[in-house]
Structure formats: C-alpha cells, structure tokens
PDB file of C-alpha atoms in Angstrom:
ATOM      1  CA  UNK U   1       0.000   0.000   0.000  1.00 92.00           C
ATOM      2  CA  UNK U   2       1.049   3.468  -0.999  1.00 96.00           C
ATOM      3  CA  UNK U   3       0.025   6.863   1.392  1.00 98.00           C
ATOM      4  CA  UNK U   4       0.292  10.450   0.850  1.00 98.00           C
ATOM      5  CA  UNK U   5       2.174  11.817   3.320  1.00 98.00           C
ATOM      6  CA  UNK U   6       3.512  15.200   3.907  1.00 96.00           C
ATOM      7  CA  UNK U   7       4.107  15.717  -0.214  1.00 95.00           C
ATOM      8  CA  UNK U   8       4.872  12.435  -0.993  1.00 96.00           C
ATOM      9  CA  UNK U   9       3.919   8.812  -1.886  1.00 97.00           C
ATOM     10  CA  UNK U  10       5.355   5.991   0.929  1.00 97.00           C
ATOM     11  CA  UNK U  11       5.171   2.756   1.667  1.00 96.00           C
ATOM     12  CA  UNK U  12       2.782   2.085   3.952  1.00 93.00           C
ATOM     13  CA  UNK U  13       5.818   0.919   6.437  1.00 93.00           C
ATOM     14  CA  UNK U  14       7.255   4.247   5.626  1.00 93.00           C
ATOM     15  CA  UNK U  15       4.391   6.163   5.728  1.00 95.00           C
ATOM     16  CA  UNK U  16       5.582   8.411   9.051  1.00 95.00           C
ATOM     17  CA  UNK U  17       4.312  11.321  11.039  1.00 95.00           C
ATOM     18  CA  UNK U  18       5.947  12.632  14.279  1.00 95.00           C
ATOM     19  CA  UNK U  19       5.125  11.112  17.483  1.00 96.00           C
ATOM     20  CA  UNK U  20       5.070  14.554  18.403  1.00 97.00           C
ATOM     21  CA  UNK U  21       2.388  15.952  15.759  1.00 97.00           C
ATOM     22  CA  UNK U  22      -0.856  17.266  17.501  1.00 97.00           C
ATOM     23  CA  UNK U  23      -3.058  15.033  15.498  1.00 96.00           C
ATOM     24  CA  UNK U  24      -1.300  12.333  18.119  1.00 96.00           C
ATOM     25  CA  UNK U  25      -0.648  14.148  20.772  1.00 96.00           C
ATOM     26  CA  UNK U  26      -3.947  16.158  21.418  1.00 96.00           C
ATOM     27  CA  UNK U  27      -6.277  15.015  18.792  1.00 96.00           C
ATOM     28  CA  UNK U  28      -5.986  18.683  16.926  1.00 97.00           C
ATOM     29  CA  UNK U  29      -6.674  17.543  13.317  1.00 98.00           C
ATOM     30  CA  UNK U  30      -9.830  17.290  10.858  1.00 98.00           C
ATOM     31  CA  UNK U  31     -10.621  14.347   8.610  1.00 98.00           C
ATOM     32  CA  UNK U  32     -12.917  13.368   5.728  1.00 98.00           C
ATOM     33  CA  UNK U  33     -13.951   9.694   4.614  1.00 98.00           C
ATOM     34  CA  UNK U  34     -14.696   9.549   0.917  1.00 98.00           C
ATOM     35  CA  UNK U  35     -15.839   6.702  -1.183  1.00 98.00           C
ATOM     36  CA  UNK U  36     -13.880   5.403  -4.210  1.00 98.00           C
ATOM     37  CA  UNK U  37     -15.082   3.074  -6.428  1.00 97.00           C
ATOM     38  CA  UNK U  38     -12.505   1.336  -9.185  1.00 96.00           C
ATOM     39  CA  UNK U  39     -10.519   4.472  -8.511  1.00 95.00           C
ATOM     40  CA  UNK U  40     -13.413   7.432  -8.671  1.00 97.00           C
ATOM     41  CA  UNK U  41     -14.021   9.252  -6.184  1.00 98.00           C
ATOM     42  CA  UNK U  42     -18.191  10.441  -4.748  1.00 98.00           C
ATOM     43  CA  UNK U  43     -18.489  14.205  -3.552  1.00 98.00           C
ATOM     44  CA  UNK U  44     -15.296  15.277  -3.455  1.00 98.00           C
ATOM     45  CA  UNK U  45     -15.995  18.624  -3.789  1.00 98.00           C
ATOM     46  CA  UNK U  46     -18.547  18.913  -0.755  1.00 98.00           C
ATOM     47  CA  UNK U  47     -15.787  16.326   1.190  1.00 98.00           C
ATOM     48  CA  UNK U  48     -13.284  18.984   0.556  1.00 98.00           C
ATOM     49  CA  UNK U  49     -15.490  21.894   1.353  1.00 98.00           C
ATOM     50  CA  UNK U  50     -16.196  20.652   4.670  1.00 98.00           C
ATOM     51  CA  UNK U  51     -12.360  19.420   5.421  1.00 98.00           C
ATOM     52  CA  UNK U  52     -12.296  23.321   4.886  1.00 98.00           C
ATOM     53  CA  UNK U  53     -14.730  24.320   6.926  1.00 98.00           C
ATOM     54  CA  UNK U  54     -13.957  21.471  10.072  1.00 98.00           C
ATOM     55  CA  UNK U  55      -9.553  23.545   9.865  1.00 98.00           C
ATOM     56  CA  UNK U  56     -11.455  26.786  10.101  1.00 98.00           C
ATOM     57  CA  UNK U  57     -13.486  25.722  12.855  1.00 97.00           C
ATOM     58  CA  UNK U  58     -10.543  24.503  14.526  1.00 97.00           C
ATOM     59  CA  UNK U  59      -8.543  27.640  13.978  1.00 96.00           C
ATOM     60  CA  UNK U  60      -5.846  25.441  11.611  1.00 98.00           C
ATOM     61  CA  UNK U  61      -4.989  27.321   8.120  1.00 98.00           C
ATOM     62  CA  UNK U  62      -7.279  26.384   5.048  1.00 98.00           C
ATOM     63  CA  UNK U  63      -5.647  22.978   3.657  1.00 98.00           C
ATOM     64  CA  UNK U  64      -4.407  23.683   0.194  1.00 98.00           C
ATOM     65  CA  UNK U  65      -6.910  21.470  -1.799  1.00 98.00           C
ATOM     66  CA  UNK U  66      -5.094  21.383  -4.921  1.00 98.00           C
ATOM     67  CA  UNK U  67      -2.237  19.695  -2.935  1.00 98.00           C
ATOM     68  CA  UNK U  68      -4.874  17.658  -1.601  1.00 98.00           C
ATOM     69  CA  UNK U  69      -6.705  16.391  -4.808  1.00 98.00           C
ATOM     70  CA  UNK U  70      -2.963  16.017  -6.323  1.00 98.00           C
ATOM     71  CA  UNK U  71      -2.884  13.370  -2.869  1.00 98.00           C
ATOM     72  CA  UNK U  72      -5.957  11.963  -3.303  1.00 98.00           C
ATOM     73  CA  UNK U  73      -5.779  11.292  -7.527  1.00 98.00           C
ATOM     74  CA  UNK U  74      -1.905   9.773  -6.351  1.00 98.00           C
ATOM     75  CA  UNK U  75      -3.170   7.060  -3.651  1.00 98.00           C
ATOM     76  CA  UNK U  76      -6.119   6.449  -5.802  1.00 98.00           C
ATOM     77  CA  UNK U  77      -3.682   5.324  -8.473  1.00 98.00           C
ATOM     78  CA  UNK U  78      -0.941   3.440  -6.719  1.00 98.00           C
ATOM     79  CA  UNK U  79      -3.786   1.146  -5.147  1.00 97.00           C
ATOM     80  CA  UNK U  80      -6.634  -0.004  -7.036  1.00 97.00           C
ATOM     81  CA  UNK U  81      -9.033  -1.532  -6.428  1.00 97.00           C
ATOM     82  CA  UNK U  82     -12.759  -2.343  -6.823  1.00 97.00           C
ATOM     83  CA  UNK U  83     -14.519  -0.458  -3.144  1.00 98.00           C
ATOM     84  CA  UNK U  84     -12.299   1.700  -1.033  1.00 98.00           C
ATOM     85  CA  UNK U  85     -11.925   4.169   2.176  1.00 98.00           C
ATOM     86  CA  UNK U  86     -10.063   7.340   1.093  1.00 98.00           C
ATOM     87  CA  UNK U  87      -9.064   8.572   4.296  1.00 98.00           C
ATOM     88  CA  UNK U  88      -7.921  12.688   4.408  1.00 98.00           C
ATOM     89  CA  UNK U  89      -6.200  13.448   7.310  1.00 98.00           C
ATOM     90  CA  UNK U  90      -5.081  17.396   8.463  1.00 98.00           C
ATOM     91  CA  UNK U  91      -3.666  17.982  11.488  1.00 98.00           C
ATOM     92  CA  UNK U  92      -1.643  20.907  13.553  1.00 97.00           C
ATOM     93  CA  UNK U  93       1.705  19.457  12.460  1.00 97.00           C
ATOM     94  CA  UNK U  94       4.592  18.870  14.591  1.00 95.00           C
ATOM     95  CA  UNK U  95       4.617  20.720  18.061  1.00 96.00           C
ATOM     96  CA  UNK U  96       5.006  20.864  21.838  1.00 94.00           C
ATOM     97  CA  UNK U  97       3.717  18.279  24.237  1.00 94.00           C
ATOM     98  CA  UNK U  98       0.362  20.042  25.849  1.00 94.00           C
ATOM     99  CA  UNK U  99      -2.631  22.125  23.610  1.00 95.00           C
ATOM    100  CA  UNK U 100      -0.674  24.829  22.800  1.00 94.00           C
ATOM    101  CA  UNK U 101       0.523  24.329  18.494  1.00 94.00           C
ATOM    102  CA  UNK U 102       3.748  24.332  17.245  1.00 93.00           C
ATOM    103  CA  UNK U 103       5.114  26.660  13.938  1.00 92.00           C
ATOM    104  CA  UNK U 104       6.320  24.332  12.086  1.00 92.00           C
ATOM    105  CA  UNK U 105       2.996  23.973  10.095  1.00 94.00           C
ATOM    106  CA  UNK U 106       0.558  21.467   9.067  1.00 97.00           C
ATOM    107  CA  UNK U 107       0.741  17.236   8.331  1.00 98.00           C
ATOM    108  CA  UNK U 108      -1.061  15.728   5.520  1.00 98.00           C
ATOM    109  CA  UNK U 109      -1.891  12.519   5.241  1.00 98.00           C
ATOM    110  CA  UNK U 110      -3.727  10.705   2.663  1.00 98.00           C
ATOM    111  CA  UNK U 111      -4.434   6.678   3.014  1.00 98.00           C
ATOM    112  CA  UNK U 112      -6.873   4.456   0.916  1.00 98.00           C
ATOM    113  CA  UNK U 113      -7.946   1.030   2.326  1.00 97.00           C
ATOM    114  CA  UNK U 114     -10.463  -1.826   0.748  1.00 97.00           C
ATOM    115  CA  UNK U 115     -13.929  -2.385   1.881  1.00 97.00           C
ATOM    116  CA  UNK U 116     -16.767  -4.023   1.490  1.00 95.00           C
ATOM    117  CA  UNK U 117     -20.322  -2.991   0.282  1.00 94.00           C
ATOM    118  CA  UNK U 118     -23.002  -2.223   3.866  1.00 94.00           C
ATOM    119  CA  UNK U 119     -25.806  -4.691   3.743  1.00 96.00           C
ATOM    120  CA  UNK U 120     -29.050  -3.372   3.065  1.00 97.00           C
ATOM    121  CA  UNK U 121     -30.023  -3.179   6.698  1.00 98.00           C
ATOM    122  CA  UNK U 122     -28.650  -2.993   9.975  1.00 98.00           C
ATOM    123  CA  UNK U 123     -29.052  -2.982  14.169  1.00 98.00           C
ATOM    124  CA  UNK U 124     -28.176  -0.106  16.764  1.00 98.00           C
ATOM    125  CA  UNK U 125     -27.778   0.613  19.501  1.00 98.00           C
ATOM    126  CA  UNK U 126     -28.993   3.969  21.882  1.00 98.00           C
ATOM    127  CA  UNK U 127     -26.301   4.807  24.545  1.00 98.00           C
ATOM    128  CA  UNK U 128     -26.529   6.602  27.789  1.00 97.00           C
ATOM    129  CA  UNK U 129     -23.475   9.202  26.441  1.00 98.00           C
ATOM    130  CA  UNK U 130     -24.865  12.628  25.051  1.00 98.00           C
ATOM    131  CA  UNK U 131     -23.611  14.958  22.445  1.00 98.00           C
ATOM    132  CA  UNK U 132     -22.965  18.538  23.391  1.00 97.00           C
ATOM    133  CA  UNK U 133     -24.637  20.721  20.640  1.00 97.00           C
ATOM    134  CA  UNK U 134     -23.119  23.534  21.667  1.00 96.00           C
ATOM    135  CA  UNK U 135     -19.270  22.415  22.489  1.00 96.00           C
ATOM    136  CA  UNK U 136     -16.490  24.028  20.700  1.00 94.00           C
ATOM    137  CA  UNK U 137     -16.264  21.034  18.342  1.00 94.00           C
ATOM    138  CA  UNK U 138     -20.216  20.842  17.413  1.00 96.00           C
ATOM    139  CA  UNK U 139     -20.005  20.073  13.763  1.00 94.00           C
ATOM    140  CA  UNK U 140     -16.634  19.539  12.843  1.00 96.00           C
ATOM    141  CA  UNK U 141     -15.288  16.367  12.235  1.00 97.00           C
ATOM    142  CA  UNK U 142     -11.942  16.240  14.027  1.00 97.00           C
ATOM    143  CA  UNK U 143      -9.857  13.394  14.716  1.00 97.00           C
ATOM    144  CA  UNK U 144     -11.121  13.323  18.137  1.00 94.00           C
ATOM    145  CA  UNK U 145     -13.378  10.590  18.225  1.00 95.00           C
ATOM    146  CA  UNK U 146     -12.478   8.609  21.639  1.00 95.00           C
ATOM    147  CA  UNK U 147     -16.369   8.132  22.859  1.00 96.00           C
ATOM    148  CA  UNK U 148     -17.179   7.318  19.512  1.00 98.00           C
ATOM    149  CA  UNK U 149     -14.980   4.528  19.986  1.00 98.00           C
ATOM    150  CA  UNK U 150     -16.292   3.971  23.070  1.00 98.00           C
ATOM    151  CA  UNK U 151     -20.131   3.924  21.703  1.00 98.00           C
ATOM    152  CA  UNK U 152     -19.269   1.490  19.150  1.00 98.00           C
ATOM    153  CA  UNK U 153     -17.639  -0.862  20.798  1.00 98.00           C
ATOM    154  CA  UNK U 154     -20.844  -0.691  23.286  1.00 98.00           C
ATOM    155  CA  UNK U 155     -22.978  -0.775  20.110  1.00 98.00           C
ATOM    156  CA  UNK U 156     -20.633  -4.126  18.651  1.00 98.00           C
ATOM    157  CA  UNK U 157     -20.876  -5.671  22.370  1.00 98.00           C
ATOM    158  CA  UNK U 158     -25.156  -5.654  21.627  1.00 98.00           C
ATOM    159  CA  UNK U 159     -24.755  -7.217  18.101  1.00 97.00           C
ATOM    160  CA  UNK U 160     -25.182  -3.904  16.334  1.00 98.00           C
ATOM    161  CA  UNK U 161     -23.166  -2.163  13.689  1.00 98.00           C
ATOM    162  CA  UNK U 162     -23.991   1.690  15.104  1.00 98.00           C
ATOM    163  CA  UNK U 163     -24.749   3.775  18.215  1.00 98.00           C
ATOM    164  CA  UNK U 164     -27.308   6.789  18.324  1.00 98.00           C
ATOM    165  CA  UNK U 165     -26.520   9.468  20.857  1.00 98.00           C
ATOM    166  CA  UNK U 166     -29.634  12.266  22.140  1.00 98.00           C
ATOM    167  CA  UNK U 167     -28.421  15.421  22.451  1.00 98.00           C
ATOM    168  CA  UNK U 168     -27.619  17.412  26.101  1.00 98.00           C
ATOM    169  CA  UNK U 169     -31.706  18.002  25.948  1.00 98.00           C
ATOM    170  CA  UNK U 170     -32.738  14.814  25.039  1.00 98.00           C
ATOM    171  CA  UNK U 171     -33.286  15.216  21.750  1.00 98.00           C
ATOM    172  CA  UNK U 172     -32.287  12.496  18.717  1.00 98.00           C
ATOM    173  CA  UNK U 173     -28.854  13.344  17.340  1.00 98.00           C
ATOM    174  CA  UNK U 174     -26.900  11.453  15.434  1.00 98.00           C
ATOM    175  CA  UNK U 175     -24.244   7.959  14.986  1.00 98.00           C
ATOM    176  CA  UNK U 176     -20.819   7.637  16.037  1.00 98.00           C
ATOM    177  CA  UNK U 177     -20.012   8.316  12.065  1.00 97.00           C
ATOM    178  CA  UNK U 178     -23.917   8.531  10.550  1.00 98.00           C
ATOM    179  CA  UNK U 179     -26.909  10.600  10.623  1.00 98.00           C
ATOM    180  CA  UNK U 180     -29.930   9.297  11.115  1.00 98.00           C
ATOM    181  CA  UNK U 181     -33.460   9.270   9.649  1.00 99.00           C
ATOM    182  CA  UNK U 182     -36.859   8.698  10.530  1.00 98.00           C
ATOM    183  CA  UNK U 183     -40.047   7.961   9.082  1.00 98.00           C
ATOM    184  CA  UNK U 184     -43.533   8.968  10.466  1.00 98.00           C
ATOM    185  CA  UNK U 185     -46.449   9.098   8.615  1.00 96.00           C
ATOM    186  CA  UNK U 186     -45.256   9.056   5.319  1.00 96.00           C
ATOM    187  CA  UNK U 187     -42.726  11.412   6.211  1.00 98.00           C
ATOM    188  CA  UNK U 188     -38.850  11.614   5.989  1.00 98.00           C
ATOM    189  CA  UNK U 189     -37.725  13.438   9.131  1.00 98.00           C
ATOM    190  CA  UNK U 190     -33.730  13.843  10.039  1.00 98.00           C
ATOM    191  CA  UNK U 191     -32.526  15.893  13.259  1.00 98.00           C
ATOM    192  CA  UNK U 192     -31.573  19.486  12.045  1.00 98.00           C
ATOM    193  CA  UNK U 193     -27.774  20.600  12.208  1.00 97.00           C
ATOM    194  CA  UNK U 194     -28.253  22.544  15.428  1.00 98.00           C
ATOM    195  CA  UNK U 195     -29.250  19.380  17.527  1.00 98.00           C
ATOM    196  CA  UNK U 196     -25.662  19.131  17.266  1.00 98.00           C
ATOM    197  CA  UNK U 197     -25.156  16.475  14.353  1.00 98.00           C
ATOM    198  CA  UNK U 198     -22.498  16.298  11.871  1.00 97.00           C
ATOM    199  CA  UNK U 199     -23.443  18.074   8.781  1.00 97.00           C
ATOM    200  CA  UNK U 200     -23.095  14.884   6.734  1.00 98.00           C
ATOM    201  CA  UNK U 201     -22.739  14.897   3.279  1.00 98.00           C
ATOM    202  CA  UNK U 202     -24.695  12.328   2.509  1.00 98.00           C
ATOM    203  CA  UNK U 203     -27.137  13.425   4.840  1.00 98.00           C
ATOM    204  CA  UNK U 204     -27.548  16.730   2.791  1.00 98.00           C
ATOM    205  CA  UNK U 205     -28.208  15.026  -0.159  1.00 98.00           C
ATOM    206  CA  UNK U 206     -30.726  12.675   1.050  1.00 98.00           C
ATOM    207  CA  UNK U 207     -32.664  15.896   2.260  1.00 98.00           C
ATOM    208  CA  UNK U 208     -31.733  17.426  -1.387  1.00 98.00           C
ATOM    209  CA  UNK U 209     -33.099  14.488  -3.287  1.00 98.00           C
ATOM    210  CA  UNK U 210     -35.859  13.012  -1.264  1.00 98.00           C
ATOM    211  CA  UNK U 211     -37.211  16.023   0.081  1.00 97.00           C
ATOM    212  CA  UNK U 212     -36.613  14.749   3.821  1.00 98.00           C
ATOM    213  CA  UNK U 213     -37.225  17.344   6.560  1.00 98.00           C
ATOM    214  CA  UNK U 214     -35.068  18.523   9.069  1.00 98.00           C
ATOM    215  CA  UNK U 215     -36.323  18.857  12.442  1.00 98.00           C
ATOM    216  CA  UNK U 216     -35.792  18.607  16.637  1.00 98.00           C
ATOM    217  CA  UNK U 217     -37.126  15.135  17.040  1.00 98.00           C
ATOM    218  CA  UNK U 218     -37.386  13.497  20.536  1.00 98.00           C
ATOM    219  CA  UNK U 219     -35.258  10.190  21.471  1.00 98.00           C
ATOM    220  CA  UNK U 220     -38.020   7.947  21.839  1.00 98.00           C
ATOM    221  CA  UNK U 221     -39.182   8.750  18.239  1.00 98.00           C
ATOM    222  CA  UNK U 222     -36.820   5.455  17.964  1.00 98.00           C
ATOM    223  CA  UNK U 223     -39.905   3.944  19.543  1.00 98.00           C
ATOM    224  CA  UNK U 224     -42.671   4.592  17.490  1.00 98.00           C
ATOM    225  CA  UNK U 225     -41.596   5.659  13.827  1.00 98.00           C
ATOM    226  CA  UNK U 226     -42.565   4.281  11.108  1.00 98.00           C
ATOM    227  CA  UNK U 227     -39.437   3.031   9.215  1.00 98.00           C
ATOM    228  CA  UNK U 228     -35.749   4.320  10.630  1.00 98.00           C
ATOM    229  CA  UNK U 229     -32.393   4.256   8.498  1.00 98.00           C
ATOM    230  CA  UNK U 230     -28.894   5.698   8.875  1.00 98.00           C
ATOM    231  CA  UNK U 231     -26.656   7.674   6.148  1.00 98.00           C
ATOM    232  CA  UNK U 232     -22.950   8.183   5.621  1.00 98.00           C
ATOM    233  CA  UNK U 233     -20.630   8.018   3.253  1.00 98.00           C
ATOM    234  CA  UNK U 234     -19.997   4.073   3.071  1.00 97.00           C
ATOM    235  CA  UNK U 235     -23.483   3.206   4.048  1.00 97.00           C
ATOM    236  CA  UNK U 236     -25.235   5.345   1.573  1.00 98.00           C
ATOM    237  CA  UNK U 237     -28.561   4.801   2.937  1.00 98.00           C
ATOM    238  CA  UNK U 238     -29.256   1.895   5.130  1.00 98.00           C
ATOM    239  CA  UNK U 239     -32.011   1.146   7.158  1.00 98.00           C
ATOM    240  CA  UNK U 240     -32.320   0.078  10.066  1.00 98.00           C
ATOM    241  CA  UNK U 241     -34.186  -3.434  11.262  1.00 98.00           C
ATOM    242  CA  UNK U 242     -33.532  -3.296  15.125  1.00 98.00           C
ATOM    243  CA  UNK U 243     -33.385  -0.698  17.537  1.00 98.00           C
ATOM    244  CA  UNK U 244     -32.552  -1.942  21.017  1.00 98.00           C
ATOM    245  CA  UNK U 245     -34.760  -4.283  21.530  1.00 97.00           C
ATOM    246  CA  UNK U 246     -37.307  -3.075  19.103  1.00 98.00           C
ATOM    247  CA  UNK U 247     -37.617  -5.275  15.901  1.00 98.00           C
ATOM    248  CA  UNK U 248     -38.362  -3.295  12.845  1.00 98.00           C
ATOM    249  CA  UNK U 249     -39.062  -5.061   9.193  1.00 95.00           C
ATOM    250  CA  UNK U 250     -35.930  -7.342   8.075  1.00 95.00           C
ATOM    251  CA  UNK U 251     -35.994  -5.661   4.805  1.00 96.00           C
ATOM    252  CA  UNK U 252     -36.301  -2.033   4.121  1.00 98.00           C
ATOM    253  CA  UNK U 253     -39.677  -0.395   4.481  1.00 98.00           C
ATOM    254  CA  UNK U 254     -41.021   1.416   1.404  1.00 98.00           C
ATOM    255  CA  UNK U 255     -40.527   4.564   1.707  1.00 98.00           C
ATOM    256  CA  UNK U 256     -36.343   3.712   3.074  1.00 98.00           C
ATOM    257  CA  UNK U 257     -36.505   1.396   0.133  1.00 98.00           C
ATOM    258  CA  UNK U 258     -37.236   4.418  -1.394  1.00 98.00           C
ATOM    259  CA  UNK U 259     -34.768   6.820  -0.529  1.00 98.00           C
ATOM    260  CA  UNK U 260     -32.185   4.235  -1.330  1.00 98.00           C
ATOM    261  CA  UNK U 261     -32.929   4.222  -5.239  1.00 98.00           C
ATOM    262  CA  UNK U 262     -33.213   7.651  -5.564  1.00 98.00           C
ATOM    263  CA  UNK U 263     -29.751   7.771  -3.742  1.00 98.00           C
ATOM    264  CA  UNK U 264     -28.144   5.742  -5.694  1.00 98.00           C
ATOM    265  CA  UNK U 265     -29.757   6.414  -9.175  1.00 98.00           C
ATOM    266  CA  UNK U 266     -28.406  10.379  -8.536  1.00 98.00           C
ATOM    267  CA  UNK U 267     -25.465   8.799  -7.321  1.00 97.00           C
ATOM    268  CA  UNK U 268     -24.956   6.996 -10.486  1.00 97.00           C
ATOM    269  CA  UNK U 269     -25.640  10.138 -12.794  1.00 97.00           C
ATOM    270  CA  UNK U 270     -23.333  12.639 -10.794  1.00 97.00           C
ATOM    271  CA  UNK U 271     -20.099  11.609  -9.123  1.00 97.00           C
ATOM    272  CA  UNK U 272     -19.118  15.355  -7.713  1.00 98.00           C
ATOM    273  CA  UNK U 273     -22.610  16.495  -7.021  1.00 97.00           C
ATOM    274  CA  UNK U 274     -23.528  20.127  -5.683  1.00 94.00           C
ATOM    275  CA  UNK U 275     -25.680  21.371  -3.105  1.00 92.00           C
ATOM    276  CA  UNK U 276     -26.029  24.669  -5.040  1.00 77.00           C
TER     277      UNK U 276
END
C-alpha cells in the first residue's frame, strides 16, 4: 500500500508522522472519509469543502486542496481496487507536548484502504453518552473521536453495527459516524444541524433528493416511527431493522426502500454532485 504523506507517496511501512504531531498528541486535526469506487471518487468537492470548513473551525490554516486532490488522484492510483476508504487526514503538524501548536505547520496525510459494500439493513444501539450541541467542536469532524470509539464498541458488544446518541436536551442526534433518519407518517424526518449532528454529506443530499425534513425530534421517536435508516458516506442509505430491543421489518420499508434508489440512481448520474 502506498500513502500520501507530507508531499509524498510511501510505503505504507514508511508512511511516518511525528510522534510529536498534535493530530497524536492532542487530537488537533480534521478528517474526511470519501468513497472510491474502481478508482473514482463520490463528492469530493462537498468532502473537501467541509475538510475546509472542520480547519477553520478549529482555527488550523485552510488545507491547500489542490495539494490535496494532487494526494488523493496519487493514492487512488498506486492502489486499485474495486470499493475503497479514502481517508484525508489534516492535522496541527509537529509541536510541543500540551494544547498549545507548534510553527512548524501542518501534516497531511492521505491513506486508501479496501472495503466491502453495507448490507441493506442494519441494528443499533442507543447509549446513555450525550452529544454537546453547543461544544467548541459541534459540527466539525476532528480526529477526536475517543467516545465514539467507546459507543461502538458498546454498540458491537449488543450485536449492532452503530450507536445513536440524544443530544444534552434529550433530543435524537446522530451515529458515532452517521446521521440518522426517521419515518412517520409518510414522512422523511432527520434531526436538524443545530441538535448538534455532523453536517453529513450524505445526509444533505438525502434531504436534497428526497425532500426529507429537518427537524428537533425526541429520542423515543426510535420507539414509534414508522421506518428508521442511517446515512454516511460508506453506508449510503441503510435502514435500520432493530433498535434496542425493538424489531423493525428485516428488509427495508417502502418509503427507506425508497430513498435508497433515488440515492443511488443520482449517485450513479453525478459523481461530484452540488448542493447549489
């Protein structure tokens, strides 16, 4: 395996960052997940946008995204292969044990690994563990994700694939790396970015394309809706045939089933879609 790192292509066992960089040290570093299929990428653009958007909102400089698309087209090429995990990593760069950042500027590292395609449905998990919609990293997708990995292994303990959190005032949030989606009545309904969710990207164009609505939606709504499924970038849509101990249809429910061509037949026709 070949990774971008720091302007280059490396082995894998020579792919090195600092033990010292603050993406180790303190977790100070943004990352996107894109899919690549026999070497093409999905929504680059809006994956780039928000890599943008998550430095800004960490106060790191704007990653220079032609240097990262050079990255990105050079991994893609050194390693084919049929379904893979581009992984973007940008971090504060090499500096001083503690919070405080170094000058010696920014790491970038690019990585690509193989994976498989998400079954058409799946089980998860609620956990006790809240999000804080109004913490200093609300919205950003930074590299520190230690209670996700705490929620999913919870969430893997119960047989599931994915945990949902509430929100700091009980409301429905989000996944350790999805957003989720509801149905009631007919109706596609999907927490709103200021419950303190990820702005996903494939969550945005599931709202674009099915004309899902975004709105505060209690925890127990896991209880009673209709038909429930999960978005992100390598699940596409998926939904979602236990909750807990709630059984929901094995297969997808209409309207998820749905959702889930429409996805993928826009998916098909546009590989760097807008939300313009």
């Amino acid at each position: 395996m070949k990774i971008w790192v720091n302007g280059g292509l490396h082995d894998a066992e020579n792919a090195l960052v600092s033990v010292l960089d603050h993406g180790l040290t303190v977790g100070d570093g943004v990352f996107e997940t894109v899919k690549a299929e026999r070497g093409e990428t999905f929504a680059l653009t809006l994956h780039l946008e928000r890599l943008t958007r998550s430095a800004r909102g960490l106060g790191l400089p704007d990653p220079d995204l032609d240097e990262v698309r050079r990255a990105c087209a050079a991994v893609l090429d050194a390693n084919p292969m049929e379904l893979g995990r581009l992984r973007i990593t940008y971090t504060g760069g090499l500096s001083p044990l503690g919070s405080e950042r170094g000058d010696a500027g920014t790491s970038l590292v690019v990585g690509l690994g193989e994976t498989g395609r998400r079954a058409d449905s799946t089980a998860v998990v609620t956990v006790p563990w809240t999000r804080n919609e109004r913490g200093a990293l609300t919205g950003l997708k930074t590299t520190s994700y230690g209670e996700n990995v705490v929620a999913l292994a919870r969430a893997r303990e119960r047989g599931a694939t994915e945990a949902l959190f509430a929100n700091t005032v009980g409301q429905l949030c989000e996944g350790t790396g999805s957003n989720v989606f509801v149905v009631v009545g007919g109706r596609i309904l999907t927490p709103p970015v200021s419950s303190g969710c990820l702005a996903g990207i494939t969550r945005a164009l599931v709202v674009r394309w099915t004309g899902a609505e975004e709105t505060d939606l209690p925890l127990d709504v896991l209880e009673t809706a209709d038909e429930i499924f999960l978005t992100s970038t390598l699940r596409d849509v998926q939904a979602v045939h236990r909750v807990d101990s709630r059984e929901l249809t094995p297969a997808p429910g209409p309207v998820t089933a749905k959702a889930m061509r429409i996805f993928d037949e826009h998916a098909a026709r546009d590989r760097d879609p807008s939300l313009g």
